């Protein structure tokens, strides 16, 4: 056999032999690397949700409340929480703590509706066997009757759910990012985000609210007085709180600028009125429950200086509400 | 189930591969495993689609069998009719109704059928088989390999469009034979290449492109925006579709099966005919063999050629989507091919760079039609592209576009990688595995972006 042909055959044979090693290197690197990174992310407990056997430092470096609440809501330094969305975000937990003697943290998340807020309530209750109080800042989204209840923006329900939902999500860019932050926090590269989770969105900004035309429901008055409204979100709240009958609860419907209030007699106004009755009944049923309604046509809601926009009140109103909430909790406690 | 999803890559594909090789000693069990995996894969989208897929396969096979037993071609025509009716009902019924409404001004009832994913692809494969039977160019296969030929999950949703005689004979070959690890290695590399093109480039381009074309639906774009949208979509479409094809070919190789090539660096095409020899090759081949040549092709005089080219390309456009913009896109390419042929037969050859530039501009204008919401929007974008509204604004995302352009023209095609480029160097394997690792974490976000061709 000529030498050239022999070399050719030898080279092909050697290449054929090396393909198994090529595939082996690929599979070993891929699955080995995957396992290594996954285990590291899991052990770092990227969201400080208490699922890792290794205990790194407490808390997270994270300004996204959707994720950071998994850590904050477990913090034993707090025994009370505020639930809601941006309509409850201006309430300052430290002030509420001073006024009530409880230890409040903010668990509000902007853009969330009832399902997200109830998820956070369940998570908070799961990690606090004896909570001191809970405050719910409810809005129109709680008064919708359509099923399924809407989730308007992305929310990590899996983070507050079981292992089966949680574990696959660790294979993600945000879990890796949070794992790196947790490690950075542990070695002192970062400092912990405010565990009470208060974000003063008024701070450092100039707000100028110019109320325009009316924007609430201005449709003709409801002609049929027999309209029955259903409030599935209120029922879900009732169920979520049923296991803690002694927990003092304050439910408030915060003020909105008067032009955003639906016209009396309009469908939406009737719905919100019925919804308020449903909340009032829920509070009344509880051993220590109070419902506070601030959606009124009064001095607060007639002054544009009290608002950043038609549905977000400013800090001066927040201070007023904090006082009323504290007073409500005192009243609820002696009921 | 999307190829780039973690469930597919980490659960479905390893399990299907393991089961396949565990059963590889028996041809029938091996095929059954792949059929079961394909049905699971297809049913993942919507279990209601499975009866349609299985029904079309079963009816086509039965009619082909009946034709063979009775020696009557009528059954083959009936099979073609059934497949065309299915495609027409689910994909084109509402389009026809809307067109009738526009013409007559009368409101008509719509079907509002959900488009079964992949219907254009599997219907074409079934029709091609029946047409080959008509030409006495296909045997009657046993049902199991025939069904697997149509529903083999790597190509089921978006091709490559495979001919029966390319795939069915392979089902009988034991995948553990010579070259096993070569095929597996190439499969892993091609899958990773497609995965990276889709996740790291195509999906990133999608954000910019979607924004520009959404804006184009509401207002006139400036010069810079129009070029950003047109160039962005040209790269996105190629990277997205070629990524799907590479992943499909790669997955098939893991099972020891070879799918035909679909792309050959189309943005290096020197003229429009060359472009169609490089772009969606399996569709071009189907159109050529089952439409263009039966209509006369280029050997029956100029008139027949023009008619054949225009009908073929018009229907090629309509195959892509039930809308007039797709028909116009197809006809645009038909005209381009005719002009190209006339020029080549009558004039001196153009300098290569000039020919390439004209071809790319022509293709890019076509992509604007393809991507725009409607013909009116496309016309507006083309006007902005041509500078009819001035040359204001600037091209966005230049580094991203430069990377996309480099990948589009420099990265070898799946066929080149399979046949000659890839060598068994462990470093290449390790680098590819790290890229795959980056991509698998990247796709762990909430929503995955489906491949563009899934809508066809």
Tab-separated table of C-alpha atoms in Angstrom, chain B residues 96-101 104 106-110:
chain	number	residue	atom	x	y	z
B	96	UNK	CA	-60.592	34.673	0.865
B	97	UNK	CA	-63.623	35.884	2.822
B	98	UNK	CA	-61.942	39.201	3.650
B	99	UNK	CA	-60.978	39.660	-0.003
B	100	UNK	CA	-64.560	38.926	-1.091
B	101	UNK	CA	-65.829	41.400	1.499
B	104	UNK	CA	-68.264	43.112	-2.821
B	106	UNK	CA	-70.850	42.702	1.788
B	107	UNK	CA	-70.133	41.397	5.282
B	108	UNK	CA	-69.647	37.625	5.264
B	109	UNK	CA	-69.221	35.087	8.079
B	110	UNK	CA	-65.631	34.298	9.116
